Short mmCIF file of C-alpha atoms in Angstrom, two decimals:
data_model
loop_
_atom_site.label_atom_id
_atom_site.label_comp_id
_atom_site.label_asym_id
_atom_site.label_seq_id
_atom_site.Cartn_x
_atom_site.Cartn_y
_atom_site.Cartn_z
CA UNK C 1 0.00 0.00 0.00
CA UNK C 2 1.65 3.45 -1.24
CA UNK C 3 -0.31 5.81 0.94
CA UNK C 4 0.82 9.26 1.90
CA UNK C 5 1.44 9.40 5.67
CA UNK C 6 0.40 13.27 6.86
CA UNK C 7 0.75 11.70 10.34
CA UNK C 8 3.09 9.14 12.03
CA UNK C 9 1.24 6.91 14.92
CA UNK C 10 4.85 6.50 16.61
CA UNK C 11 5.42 10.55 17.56
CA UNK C 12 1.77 11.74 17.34
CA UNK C 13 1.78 12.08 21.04
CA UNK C 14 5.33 13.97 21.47
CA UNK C 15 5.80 17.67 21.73
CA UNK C 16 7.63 19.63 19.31
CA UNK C 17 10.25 20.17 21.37
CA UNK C 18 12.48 23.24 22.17
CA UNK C 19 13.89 25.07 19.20
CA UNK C 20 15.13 28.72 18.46
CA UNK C 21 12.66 28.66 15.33
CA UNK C 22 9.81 30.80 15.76
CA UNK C 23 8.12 29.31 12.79
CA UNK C 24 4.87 27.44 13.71
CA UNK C 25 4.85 23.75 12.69
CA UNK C 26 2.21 23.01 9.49
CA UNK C 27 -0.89 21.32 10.67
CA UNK C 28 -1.97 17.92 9.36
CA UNK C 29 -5.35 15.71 9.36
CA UNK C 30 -3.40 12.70 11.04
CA UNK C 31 -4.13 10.02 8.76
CA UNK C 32 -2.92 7.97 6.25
CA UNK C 33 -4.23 8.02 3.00
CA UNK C 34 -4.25 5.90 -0.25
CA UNK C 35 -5.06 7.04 -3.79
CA UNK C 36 -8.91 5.57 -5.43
CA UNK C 37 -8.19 4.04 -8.28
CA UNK C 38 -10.23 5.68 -11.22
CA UNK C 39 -12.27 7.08 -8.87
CA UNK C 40 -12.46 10.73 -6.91
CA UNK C 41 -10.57 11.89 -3.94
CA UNK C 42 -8.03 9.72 -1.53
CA UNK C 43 -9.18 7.17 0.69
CA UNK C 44 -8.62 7.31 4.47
CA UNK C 45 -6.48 3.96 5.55
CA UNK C 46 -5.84 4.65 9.08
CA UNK C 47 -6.76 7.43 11.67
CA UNK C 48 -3.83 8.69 14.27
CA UNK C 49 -6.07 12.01 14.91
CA UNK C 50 -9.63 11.50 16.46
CA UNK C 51 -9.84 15.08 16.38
CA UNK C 52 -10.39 14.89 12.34
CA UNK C 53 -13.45 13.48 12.69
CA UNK C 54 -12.50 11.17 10.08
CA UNK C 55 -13.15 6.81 9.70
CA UNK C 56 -11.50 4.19 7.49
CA UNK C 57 -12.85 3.70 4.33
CA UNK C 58 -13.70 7.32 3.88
CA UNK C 59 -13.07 9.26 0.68
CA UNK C 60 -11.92 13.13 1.17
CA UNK C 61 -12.82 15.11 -2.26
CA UNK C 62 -11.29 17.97 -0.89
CA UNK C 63 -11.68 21.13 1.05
CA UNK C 64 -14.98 23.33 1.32
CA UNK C 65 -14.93 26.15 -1.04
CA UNK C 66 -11.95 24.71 -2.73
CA UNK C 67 -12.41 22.62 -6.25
CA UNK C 68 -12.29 18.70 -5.85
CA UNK C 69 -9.06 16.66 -5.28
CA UNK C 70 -9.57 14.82 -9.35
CA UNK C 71 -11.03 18.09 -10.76
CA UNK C 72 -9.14 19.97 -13.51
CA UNK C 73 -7.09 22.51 -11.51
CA UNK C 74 -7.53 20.66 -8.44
CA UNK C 75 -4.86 20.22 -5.81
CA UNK C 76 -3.73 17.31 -3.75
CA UNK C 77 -4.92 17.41 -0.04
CA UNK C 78 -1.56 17.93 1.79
CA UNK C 79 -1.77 21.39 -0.93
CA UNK C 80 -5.01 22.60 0.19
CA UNK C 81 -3.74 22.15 3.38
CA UNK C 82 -0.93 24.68 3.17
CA UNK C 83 -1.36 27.43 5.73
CA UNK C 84 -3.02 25.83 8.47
CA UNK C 85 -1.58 25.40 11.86
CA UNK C 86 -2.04 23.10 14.49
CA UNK C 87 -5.54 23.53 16.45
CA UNK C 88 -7.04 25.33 13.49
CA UNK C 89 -10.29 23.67 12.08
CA UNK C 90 -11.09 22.93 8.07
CA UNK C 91 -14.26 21.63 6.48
CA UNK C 92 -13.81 19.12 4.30
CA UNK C 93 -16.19 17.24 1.76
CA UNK C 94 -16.10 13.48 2.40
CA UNK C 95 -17.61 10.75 0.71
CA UNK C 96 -19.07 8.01 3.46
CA UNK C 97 -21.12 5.35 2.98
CA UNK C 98 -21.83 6.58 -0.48
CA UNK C 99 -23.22 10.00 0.84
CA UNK C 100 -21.28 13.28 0.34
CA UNK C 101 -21.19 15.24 3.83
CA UNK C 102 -19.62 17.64 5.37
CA UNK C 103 -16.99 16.93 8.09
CA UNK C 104 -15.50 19.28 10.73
CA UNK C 105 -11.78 18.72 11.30
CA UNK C 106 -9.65 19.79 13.86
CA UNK C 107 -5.75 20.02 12.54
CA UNK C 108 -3.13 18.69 14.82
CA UNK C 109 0.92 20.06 14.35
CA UNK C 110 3.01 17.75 12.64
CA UNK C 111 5.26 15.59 14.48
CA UNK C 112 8.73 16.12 14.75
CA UNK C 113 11.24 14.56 11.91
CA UNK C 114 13.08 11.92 13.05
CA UNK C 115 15.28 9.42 11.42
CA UNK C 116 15.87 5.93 12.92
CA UNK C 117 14.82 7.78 16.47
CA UNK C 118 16.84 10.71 16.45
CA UNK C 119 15.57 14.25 15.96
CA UNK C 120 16.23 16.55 12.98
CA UNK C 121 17.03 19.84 14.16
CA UNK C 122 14.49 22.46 12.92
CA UNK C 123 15.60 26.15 11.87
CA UNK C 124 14.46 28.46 9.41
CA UNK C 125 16.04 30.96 7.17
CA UNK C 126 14.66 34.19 5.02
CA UNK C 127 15.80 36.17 2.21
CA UNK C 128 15.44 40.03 2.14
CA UNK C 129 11.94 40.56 1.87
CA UNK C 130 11.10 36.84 1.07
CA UNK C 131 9.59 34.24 2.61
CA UNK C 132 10.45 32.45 6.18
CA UNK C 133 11.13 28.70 5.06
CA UNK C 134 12.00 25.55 7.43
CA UNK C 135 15.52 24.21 7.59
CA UNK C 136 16.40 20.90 8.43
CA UNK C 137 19.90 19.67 9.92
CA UNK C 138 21.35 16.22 11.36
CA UNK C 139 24.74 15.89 12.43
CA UNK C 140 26.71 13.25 12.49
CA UNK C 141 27.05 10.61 15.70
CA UNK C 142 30.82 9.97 14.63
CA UNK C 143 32.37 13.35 14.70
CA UNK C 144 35.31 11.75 13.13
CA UNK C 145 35.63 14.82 10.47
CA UNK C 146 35.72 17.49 13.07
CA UNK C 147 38.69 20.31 12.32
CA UNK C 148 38.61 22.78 15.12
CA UNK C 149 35.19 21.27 16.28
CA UNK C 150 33.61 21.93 12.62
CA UNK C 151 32.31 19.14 10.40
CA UNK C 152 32.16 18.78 6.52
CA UNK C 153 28.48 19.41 5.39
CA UNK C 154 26.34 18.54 2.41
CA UNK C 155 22.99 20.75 1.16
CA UNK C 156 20.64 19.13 -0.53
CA UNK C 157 18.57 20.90 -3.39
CA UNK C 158 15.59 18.77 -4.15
CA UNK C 159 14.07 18.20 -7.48
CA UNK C 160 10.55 20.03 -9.10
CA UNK C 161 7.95 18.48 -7.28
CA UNK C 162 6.12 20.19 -4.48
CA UNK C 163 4.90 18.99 -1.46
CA UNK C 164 7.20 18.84 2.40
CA UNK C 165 10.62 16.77 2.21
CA UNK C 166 10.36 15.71 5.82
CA UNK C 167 10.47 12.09 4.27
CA UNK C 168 13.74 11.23 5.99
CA UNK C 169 11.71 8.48 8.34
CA UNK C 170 9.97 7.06 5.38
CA UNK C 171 11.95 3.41 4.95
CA UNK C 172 14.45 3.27 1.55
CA UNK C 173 13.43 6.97 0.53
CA UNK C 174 16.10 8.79 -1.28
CA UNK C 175 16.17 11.81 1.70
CA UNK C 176 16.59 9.03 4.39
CA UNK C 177 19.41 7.21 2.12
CA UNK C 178 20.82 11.20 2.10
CA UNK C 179 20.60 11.57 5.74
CA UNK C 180 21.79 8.06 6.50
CA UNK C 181 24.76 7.75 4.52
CA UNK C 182 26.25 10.81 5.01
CA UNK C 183 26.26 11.53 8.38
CA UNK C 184 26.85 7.54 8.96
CA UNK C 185 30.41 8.99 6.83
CA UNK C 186 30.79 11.54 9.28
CA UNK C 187 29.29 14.99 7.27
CA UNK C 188 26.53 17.21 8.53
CA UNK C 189 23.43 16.72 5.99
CA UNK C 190 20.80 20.31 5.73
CA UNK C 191 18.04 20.64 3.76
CA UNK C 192 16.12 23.72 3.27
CA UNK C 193 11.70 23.83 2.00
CA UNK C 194 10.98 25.73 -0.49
CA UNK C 195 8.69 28.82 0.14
CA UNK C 196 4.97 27.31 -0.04
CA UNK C 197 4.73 23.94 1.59
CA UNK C 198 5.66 22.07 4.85
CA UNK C 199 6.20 24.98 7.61
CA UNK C 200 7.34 27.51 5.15
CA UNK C 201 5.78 30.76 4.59
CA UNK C 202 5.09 32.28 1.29
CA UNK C 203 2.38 31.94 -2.19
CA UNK C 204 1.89 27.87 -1.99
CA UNK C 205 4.50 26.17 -3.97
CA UNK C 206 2.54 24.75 -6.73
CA UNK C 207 1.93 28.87 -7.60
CA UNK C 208 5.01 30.34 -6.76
CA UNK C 209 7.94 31.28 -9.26
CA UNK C 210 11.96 30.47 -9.20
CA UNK C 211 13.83 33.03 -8.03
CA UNK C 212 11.61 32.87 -4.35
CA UNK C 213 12.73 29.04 -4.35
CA UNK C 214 16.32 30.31 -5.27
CA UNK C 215 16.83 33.08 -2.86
CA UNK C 216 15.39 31.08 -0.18
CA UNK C 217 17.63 28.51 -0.67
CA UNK C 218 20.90 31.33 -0.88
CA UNK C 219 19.83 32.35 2.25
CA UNK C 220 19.52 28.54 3.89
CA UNK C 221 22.94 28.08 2.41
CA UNK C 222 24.48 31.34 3.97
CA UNK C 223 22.82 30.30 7.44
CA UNK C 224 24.24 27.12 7.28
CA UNK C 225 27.55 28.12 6.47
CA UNK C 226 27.55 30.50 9.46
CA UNK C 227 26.46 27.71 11.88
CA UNK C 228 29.59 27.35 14.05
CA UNK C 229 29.11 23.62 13.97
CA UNK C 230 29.70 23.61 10.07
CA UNK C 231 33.47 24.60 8.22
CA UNK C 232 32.20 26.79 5.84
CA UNK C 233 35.30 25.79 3.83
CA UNK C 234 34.14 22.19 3.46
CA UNK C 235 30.63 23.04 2.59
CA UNK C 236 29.42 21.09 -0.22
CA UNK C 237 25.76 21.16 -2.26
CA UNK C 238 24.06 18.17 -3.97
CA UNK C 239 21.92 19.08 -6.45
CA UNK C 240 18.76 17.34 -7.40
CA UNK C 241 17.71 17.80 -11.16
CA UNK C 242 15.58 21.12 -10.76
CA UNK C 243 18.20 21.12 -7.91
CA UNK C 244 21.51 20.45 -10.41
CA UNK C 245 20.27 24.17 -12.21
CA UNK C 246 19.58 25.66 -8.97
CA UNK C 247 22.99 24.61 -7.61
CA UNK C 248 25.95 27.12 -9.21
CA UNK C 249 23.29 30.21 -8.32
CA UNK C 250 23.04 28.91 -4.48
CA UNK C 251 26.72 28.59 -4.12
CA UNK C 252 26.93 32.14 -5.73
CA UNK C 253 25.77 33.00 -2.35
CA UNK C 254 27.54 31.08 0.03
CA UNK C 255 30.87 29.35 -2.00
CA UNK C 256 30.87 25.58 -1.90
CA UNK C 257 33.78 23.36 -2.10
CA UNK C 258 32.37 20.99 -4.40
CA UNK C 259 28.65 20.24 -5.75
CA UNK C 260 27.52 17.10 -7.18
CA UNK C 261 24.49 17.13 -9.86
CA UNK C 262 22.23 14.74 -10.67
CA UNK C 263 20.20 14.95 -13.72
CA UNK C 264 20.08 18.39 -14.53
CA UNK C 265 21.29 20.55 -17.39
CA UNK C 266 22.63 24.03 -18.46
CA UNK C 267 20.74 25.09 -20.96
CA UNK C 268 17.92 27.12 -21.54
CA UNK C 269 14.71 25.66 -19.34
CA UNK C 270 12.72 25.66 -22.78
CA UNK C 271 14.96 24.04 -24.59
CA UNK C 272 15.44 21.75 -21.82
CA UNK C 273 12.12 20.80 -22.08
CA UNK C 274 11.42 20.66 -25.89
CA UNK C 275 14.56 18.12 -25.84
CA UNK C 276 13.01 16.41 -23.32
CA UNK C 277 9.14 15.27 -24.75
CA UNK C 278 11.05 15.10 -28.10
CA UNK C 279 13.36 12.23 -26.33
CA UNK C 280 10.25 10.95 -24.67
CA UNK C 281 8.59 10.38 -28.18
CA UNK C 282 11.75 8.75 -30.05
CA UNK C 283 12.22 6.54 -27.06
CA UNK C 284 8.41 5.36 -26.78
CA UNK C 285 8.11 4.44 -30.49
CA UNK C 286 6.54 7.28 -31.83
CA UNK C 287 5.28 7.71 -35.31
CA UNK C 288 7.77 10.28 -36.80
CA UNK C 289 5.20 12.18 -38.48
CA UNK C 290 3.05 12.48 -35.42
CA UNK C 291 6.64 13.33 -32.97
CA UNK C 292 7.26 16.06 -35.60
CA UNK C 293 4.09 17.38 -35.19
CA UNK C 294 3.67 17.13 -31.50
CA UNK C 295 7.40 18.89 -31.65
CA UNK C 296 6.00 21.99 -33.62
CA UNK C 297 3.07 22.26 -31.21
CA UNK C 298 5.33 22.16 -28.55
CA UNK C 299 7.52 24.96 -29.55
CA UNK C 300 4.56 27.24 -30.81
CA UNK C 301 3.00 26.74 -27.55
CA UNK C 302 6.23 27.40 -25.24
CA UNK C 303 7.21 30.11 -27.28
CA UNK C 304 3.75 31.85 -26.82
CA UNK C 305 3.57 30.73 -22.82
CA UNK C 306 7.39 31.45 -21.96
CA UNK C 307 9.33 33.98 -24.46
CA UNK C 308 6.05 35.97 -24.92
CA UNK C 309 4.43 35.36 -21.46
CA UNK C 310 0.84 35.21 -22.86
CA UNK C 311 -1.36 33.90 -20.06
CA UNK C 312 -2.78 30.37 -20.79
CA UNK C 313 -6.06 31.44 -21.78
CA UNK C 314 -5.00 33.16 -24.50
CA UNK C 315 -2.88 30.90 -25.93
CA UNK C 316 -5.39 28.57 -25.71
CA UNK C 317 -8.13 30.90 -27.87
CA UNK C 318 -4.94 31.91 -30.08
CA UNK C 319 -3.75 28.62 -31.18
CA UNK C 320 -6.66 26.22 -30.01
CA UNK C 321 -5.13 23.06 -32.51
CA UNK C 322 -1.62 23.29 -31.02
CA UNK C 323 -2.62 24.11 -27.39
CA UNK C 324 -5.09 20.99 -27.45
CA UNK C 325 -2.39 18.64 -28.88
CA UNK C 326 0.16 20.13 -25.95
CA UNK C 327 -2.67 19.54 -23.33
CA UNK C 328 -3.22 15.47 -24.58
CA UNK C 329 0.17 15.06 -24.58
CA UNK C 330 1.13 16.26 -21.13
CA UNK C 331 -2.13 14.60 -20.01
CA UNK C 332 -4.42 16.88 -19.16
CA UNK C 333 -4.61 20.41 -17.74
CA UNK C 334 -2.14 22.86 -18.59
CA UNK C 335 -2.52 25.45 -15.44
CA UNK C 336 0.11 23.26 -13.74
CA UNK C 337 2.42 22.03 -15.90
CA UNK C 338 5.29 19.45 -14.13
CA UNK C 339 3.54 20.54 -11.11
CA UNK C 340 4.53 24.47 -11.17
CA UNK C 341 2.83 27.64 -12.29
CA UNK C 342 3.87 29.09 -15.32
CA UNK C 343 5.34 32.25 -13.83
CA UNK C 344 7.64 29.33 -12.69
CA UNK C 345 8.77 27.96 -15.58
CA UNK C 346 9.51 31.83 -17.31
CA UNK C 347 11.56 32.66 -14.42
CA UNK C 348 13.77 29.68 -14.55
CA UNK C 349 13.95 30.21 -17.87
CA UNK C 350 15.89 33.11 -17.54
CA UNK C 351 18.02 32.15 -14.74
CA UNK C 352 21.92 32.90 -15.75
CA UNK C 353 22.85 28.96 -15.23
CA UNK C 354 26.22 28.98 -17.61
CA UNK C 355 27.39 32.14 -15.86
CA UNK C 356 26.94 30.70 -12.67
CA UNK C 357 28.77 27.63 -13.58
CA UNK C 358 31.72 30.13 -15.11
CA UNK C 359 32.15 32.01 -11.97
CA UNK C 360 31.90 28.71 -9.56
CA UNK C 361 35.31 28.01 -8.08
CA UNK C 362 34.86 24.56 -6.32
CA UNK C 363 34.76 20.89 -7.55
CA UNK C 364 32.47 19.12 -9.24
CA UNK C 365 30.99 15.50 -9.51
CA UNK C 366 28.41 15.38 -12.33
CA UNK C 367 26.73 11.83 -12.42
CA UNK C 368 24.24 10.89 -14.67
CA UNK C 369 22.27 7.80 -15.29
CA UNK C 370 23.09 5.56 -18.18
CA UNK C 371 18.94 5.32 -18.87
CA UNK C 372 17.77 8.55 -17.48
CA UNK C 373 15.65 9.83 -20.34
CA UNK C 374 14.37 13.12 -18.55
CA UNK C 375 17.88 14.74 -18.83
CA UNK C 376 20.33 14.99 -21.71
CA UNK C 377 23.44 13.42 -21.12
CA UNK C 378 25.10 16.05 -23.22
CA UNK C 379 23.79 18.64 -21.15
CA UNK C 380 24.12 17.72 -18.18
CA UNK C 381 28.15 17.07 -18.92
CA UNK C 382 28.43 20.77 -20.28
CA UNK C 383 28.26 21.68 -16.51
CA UNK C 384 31.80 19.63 -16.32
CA UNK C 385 32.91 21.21 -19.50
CA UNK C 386 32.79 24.70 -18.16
CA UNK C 387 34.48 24.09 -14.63
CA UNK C 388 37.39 21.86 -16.66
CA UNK C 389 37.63 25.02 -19.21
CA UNK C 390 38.22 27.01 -16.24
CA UNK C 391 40.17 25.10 -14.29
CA UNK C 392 41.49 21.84 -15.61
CA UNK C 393 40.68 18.53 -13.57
CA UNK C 394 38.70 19.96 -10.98
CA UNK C 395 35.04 18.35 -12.49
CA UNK C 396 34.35 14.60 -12.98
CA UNK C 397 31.34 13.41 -15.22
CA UNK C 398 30.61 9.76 -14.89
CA UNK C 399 27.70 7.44 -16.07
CA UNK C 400 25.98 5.64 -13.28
CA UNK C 401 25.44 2.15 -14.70
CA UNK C 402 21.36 1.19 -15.56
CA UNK C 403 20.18 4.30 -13.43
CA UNK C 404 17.03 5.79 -14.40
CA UNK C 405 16.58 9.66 -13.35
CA UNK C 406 15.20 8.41 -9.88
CA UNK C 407 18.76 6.27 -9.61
CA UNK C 408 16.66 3.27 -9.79
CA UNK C 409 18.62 0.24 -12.06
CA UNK C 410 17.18 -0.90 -15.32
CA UNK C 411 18.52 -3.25 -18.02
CA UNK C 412 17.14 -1.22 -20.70
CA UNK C 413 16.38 2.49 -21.72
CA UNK C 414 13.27 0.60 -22.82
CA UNK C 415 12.49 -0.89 -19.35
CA UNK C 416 13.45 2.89 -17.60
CA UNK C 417 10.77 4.22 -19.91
CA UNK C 418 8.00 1.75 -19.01
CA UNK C 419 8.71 1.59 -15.87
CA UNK C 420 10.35 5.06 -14.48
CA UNK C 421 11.58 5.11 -10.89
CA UNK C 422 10.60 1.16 -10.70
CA UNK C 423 13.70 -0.20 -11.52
CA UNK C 424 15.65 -2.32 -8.99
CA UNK C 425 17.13 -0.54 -5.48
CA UNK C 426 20.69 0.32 -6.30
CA UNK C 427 23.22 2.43 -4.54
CA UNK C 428 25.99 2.93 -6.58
CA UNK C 429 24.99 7.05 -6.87
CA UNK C 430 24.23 7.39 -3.45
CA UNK C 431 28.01 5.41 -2.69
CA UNK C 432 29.72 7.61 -5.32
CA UNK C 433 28.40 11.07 -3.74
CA UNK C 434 29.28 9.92 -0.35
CA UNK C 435 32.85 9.10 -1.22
CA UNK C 436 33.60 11.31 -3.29
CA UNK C 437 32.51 14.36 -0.50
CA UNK C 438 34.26 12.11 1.75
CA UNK C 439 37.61 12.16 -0.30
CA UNK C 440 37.27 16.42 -1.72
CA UNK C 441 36.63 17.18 2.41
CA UNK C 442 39.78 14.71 3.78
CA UNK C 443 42.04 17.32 1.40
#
């Protein structure tokens, strides 16, 4: 059962705890729920919060005066969450005993993070005039890095999804294989949310643009690198795909000595993405004449949506044949494309990634999976190309064996595209990142 946990049975009943954050924890129903197949809203599995009002077998479509869970434009519960606090009170529409009713829920505040029973520090961090968003930090039990009582430590930039990272307690999960591995090496792993989910402040993620995200994270990064527990000098950033771009613009901010990159890219975000769906087709089998076409629509519609910033209605009333063909493509409604507003995807657009990689002064580890088929290879390695140009020897690019973009292990590019972040566990990224920070912060 793949249900999303909003609140864990083992530390429902523990206080937050002391912290110097000032920022109020998110509040959360308290239950687990699981996705209805074909069918509308998520399905309550288990109740930790009587307080919810909610049973087993119950089927939230969403939030009073907010559009359903399924519906086009719709957002997923923890979203329509976003804001609330512990103790406040929602009304949500719930499906029970095939009647639709009305239920009165009283939020609870999320339980602390923990990993393998020990507590992830909570902070928070703020850019001139921006947002307040949550920090995370764990240091290690072996302080067998320490220089002058400092330790080595690695920030992790997540990838383009929204929705809270505190995942680090959730089994195999790529945060918790973060957290474990490298303090179990001996480094300091911090995370930062981005403005608009979990505890952070600011316009909910799944509306907000790029440069927040960035400058939130340059201002996590500075923090961290002031922390008297972390050498500054030995400060290292691990970029996630969306993460890989974001990574040469944080360390702009607060210098790194090396960043490794998974799965990202240096070139333009449009042309990212129109080499991306055109890979997608060739891969999948697609009629030529019909990828060509779907191509051209692509571009048209882009173009209009990102270089001209035309809103998405009038794209659609301009250019109704391309826009439609876009929109069955992607799968369906256009307002949230890859998960982000539109505002998002023309800021990132812009976003000065080869100059940032030009003036970057550290090492640099760029791994890429053999089978990922959401990033170019090619691009990705230009990110090497430019540090090596600068300063010979000091980037690495190296092919992780039958990875998939999710470092999952496939024995095809055939089998990574019909089955995407379903391949075998493998840990031959996660080893590489952790040695090779290991190795660059022994020096």
């Amino acid at each position: 059962m793949r249900g999303i946990l909003l609140g864990l049975t083992a530390t429902i009943g523990l206080a937050i705890g002391a912290t110097a954050s000032e920022l109020p924890r998110r509040g959360t129903l308290g239950v687990a729920l699981q996705p209805v197949q074909g069918g509308p809203g998520v399905k309550i599995v288990q109740v930790m919060n009587p307080a919810s009002g909610l049973q087993p077998e119950d089927i939230v479509l969403g939030v009073v005066g907010g559009k359903p869970i399924n519906a086009p434009g719709g957002l997923p519960l923890p979203v329509q969450l976003y804001g609330k606090k512990g103790g406040e009170k929602i009304t949500l529409n719930v499906l029970r005993g095939g009647a639709t009713q009305q239920i009165a829920a009283t939020l609870i505040p999320a339980p602390p993070p923990l990993l393998d029973g020990r507590p992830i520090e909570l902070g928070e961090a703020q850019a001139p005039g921006g947002p307040r968003v949550r920090t995370f930090l764990l240091e290690p039990q072996d302080k067998k890095l320490a220089r002058n009582g400092r330790l080595p430590a690695v920030m992790i930039l997540p990838g383009i999804p929204c929705g809270t990272q505190e995942t680090f307690a959730a089994g195999n999960q790529a945060y918790s294989k973060y957290f474990r591995m490298f303090t179990a090496a001996g480094v300091t792993v911090v995370m930062a949310e981005k403005p608009g989910q979990g505890d952070s402040e600011g316009v909910i993620c799944e509306e907000g643009g790029f440069d927040a995200e960035e400058q939130a994270f340059r201002a996590a990064a500075k923090k961290f690198t002031a922390d008297k527990r972390i050498d500054p000098k030995r400060f290292f950033i691990l970029g996630l795909s969306l993460g890989a771009f974001q990574a040469p613009l944080v360390a702009e901010s607060a210098p790194a000595a090396g960043i490794i990159t998974w799965g990202g890219g240096v070139s333009p975000w449009s042309s990212y993405t129109l080499t991306t769906f055109h890979r997608r087709d060739i891969i999948s089998g697609e009629d030529p004449i019909q990828s060509r076409a779907q191509f051209d629509a692509w571009r048209k519609v882009l173009a209009a949506l990102i270089y001209d910033g035309k809103p998405l209605e009038q794209v659609q009333r301009e250019m109704p044949a391309q826009y439609s063909a876009v929109e069955q493509w992607a799968g369906g409604d256009l307002a949230h494309f890859a998960g982000r507003a539109w505002v998002f995807h023309r800021e990132i657009d812009k976003a000065p990634i080869v100059r940032a990689w030009n003036a970057y002064k550290g090492k640099l580890l760029s791994l890429h999976g053999e089978f990922d088929w959401v990033s170019e290879k090619h691009d990705h390695e230009l990110a090497a190309t430019i540090v090596n140009r600068n300063r010979p020897g000091d980037a690495l690019f190296e092919i992780v064996p039958g990875n998939d973009h999710g470092a999952t292990k496939h024995k095809t590019i055939a089998e990574s595209f019909a089955k995407p972040f379903q391949g075998e566990p493998d840990d031959t990224y996660f080893n590489r990142a952790v040695a090779w920070v290991v190795e660059v912060a022994g020096k």
